Amino acid sequence: MEAVKRLEIVADSVELPELLDIVEQAGASGYTVIREVQGKGGRGLRSNDTVTDVFKNSYILVACPADVALRIVEKVRPVLKHYGGICLLSDAQYILH
C-alpha cells in the first residue's frame, strides 16, 4: 500500500474542463469523473435530469501525493468560490496491484 491524498471535487459540469486542466497541470497522473451526479447543498437540490449542463454537477476523484493535492486545492479554491461546489481532501491508501 502507498499513502496518498484522496481529493474529491463536486462542481458544475460546465466547469469540468477547467477543473480537469487544473488537475493535470498540477501533476496528477490520473483521475476519475462521474457525470450528472445529484445531491443537495448550499445551492439547494441539484438534479441530473436537466436539459443542459448548466444545472448538472460532475464528481472528480483524484488519488495523488500530498504535494500534488495541495497544488490542486490552491488552484481549485478560487473556481469553487466563484461558481460553487465542494472539495474534500482526506488521507487514503492506494492498493498497489
CSV table of C-alpha atoms in Angstrom, one decimal:
chain,number,residue,atom,x,y,z
A,1,MET,CA,0.0,0.0,0.0
A,2,GLU,CA,1.0,3.6,-0.6
A,3,ALA,CA,-0.1,6.6,1.4
A,4,VAL,CA,-1.9,9.2,-0.9
A,5,LYS,CA,-4.3,12.0,-0.6
A,6,ARG,CA,-7.9,11.5,-1.8
A,7,LEU,CA,-9.3,14.6,-3.4
A,8,GLU,CA,-13.0,14.8,-4.3
A,9,ILE,CA,-14.5,17.7,-6.2
A,10,VAL,CA,-18.2,18.2,-7.0
A,11,ALA,CA,-18.9,21.2,-9.2
A,12,ASP,CA,-21.0,22.4,-12.1
A,13,SER,CA,-20.4,20.3,-15.2
A,14,VAL,CA,-19.7,23.4,-17.2
A,15,GLU,CA,-16.6,24.0,-15.0
A,16,LEU,CA,-15.4,20.4,-15.6
A,17,PRO,CA,-12.9,21.2,-18.4
A,18,GLU,CA,-11.2,24.0,-16.3
A,19,LEU,CA,-11.1,21.7,-13.2
A,20,LEU,CA,-9.6,18.8,-15.2
A,21,ASP,CA,-7.0,21.2,-16.6
A,22,ILE,CA,-6.0,22.2,-13.1
A,23,VAL,CA,-5.7,18.6,-12.0
A,24,GLU,CA,-3.5,17.7,-15.0
A,25,GLN,CA,-1.4,20.9,-14.7
A,26,ALA,CA,-0.8,20.2,-11.0
A,27,GLY,CA,0.8,16.8,-12.0
A,28,ALA,CA,-1.8,14.3,-11.1
A,29,SER,CA,-1.2,11.1,-13.0
A,30,GLY,CA,-4.9,10.3,-13.4
A,31,TYR,CA,-8.5,11.0,-12.2
A,32,THR,CA,-12.0,9.6,-12.4
A,33,VAL,CA,-15.0,11.6,-13.5
A,34,ILE,CA,-18.6,10.7,-12.8
A,35,ARG,CA,-21.0,12.9,-14.7
A,36,GLU,CA,-24.5,14.0,-13.8
A,37,VAL,CA,-24.3,13.5,-10.0
A,38,GLN,CA,-27.1,14.8,-7.9
A,39,GLY,CA,-27.4,15.9,-4.3
A,40,LYS,CA,-28.3,18.8,-2.0
A,41,GLY,CA,-26.0,21.5,-0.7
A,42,GLY,CA,-25.7,25.2,-0.2
A,43,ARG,CA,-27.4,25.9,-3.6
A,44,GLY,CA,-30.3,23.6,-2.9
A,45,LEU,CA,-31.2,20.4,-4.7
A,46,ARG,CA,-29.2,19.6,-7.8
A,47,SER,CA,-30.9,17.2,-10.1
A,48,ASN,CA,-29.4,15.3,-13.0
A,49,ASP,CA,-32.4,15.5,-15.3
A,50,THR,CA,-32.0,19.0,-16.8
A,51,VAL,CA,-31.6,19.7,-20.5
A,52,THR,CA,-28.2,21.5,-20.3
A,53,ASP,CA,-25.1,21.1,-18.2
A,54,VAL,CA,-25.7,24.4,-16.5
A,55,PHE,CA,-27.5,22.9,-13.6
A,56,LYS,CA,-25.8,19.5,-13.6
A,57,ASN,CA,-22.9,18.5,-11.3
A,58,SER,CA,-19.8,16.3,-12.0
A,59,TYR,CA,-17.7,14.5,-9.5
A,60,ILE,CA,-13.9,14.3,-9.8
A,61,LEU,CA,-11.9,11.8,-7.8
A,62,VAL,CA,-8.1,12.1,-7.6
A,63,ALA,CA,-5.6,9.9,-5.7
A,64,CYS,CA,-2.2,11.6,-5.6
A,65,PRO,CA,0.8,12.6,-3.5
A,66,ALA,CA,0.3,15.3,-0.9
A,67,ASP,CA,2.2,18.0,-2.8
A,68,VAL,CA,0.1,17.5,-5.9
A,69,ALA,CA,-3.1,17.6,-3.9
A,70,LEU,CA,-2.1,20.9,-2.3
A,71,ARG,CA,-1.4,22.4,-5.7
A,72,ILE,CA,-4.8,21.3,-7.0
A,73,VAL,CA,-6.6,22.7,-3.9
A,74,GLU,CA,-4.8,26.0,-4.3
A,75,LYS,CA,-6.0,26.4,-7.9
A,76,VAL,CA,-9.5,24.9,-7.4
A,77,ARG,CA,-10.4,27.0,-4.4
A,78,PRO,CA,-11.0,30.3,-6.5
A,79,VAL,CA,-13.1,28.4,-9.1
A,80,LEU,CA,-15.3,26.9,-6.4
A,81,LYS,CA,-15.6,30.2,-4.6
A,82,HIS,CA,-16.8,31.9,-7.8
A,83,TYR,CA,-19.0,29.1,-9.2
A,84,GLY,CA,-19.9,27.0,-6.1
A,85,GLY,CA,-19.1,23.4,-5.4
A,86,ILE,CA,-17.3,21.3,-2.8
A,87,CYS,CA,-13.8,20.0,-2.4
A,88,LEU,CA,-12.8,17.3,0.1
A,89,LEU,CA,-9.2,16.3,1.0
A,90,SER,CA,-8.5,13.2,3.0
A,91,ASP,CA,-5.8,10.6,3.7
A,92,ALA,CA,-6.1,7.3,1.8
A,93,GLN,CA,-4.2,4.2,1.0
A,94,TYR,CA,-3.5,3.2,-2.7
A,95,ILE,CA,-3.6,-0.5,-3.0
A,96,LEU,CA,-0.7,-1.5,-5.3
A,97,HIS,CA,-1.6,-4.2,-7.9
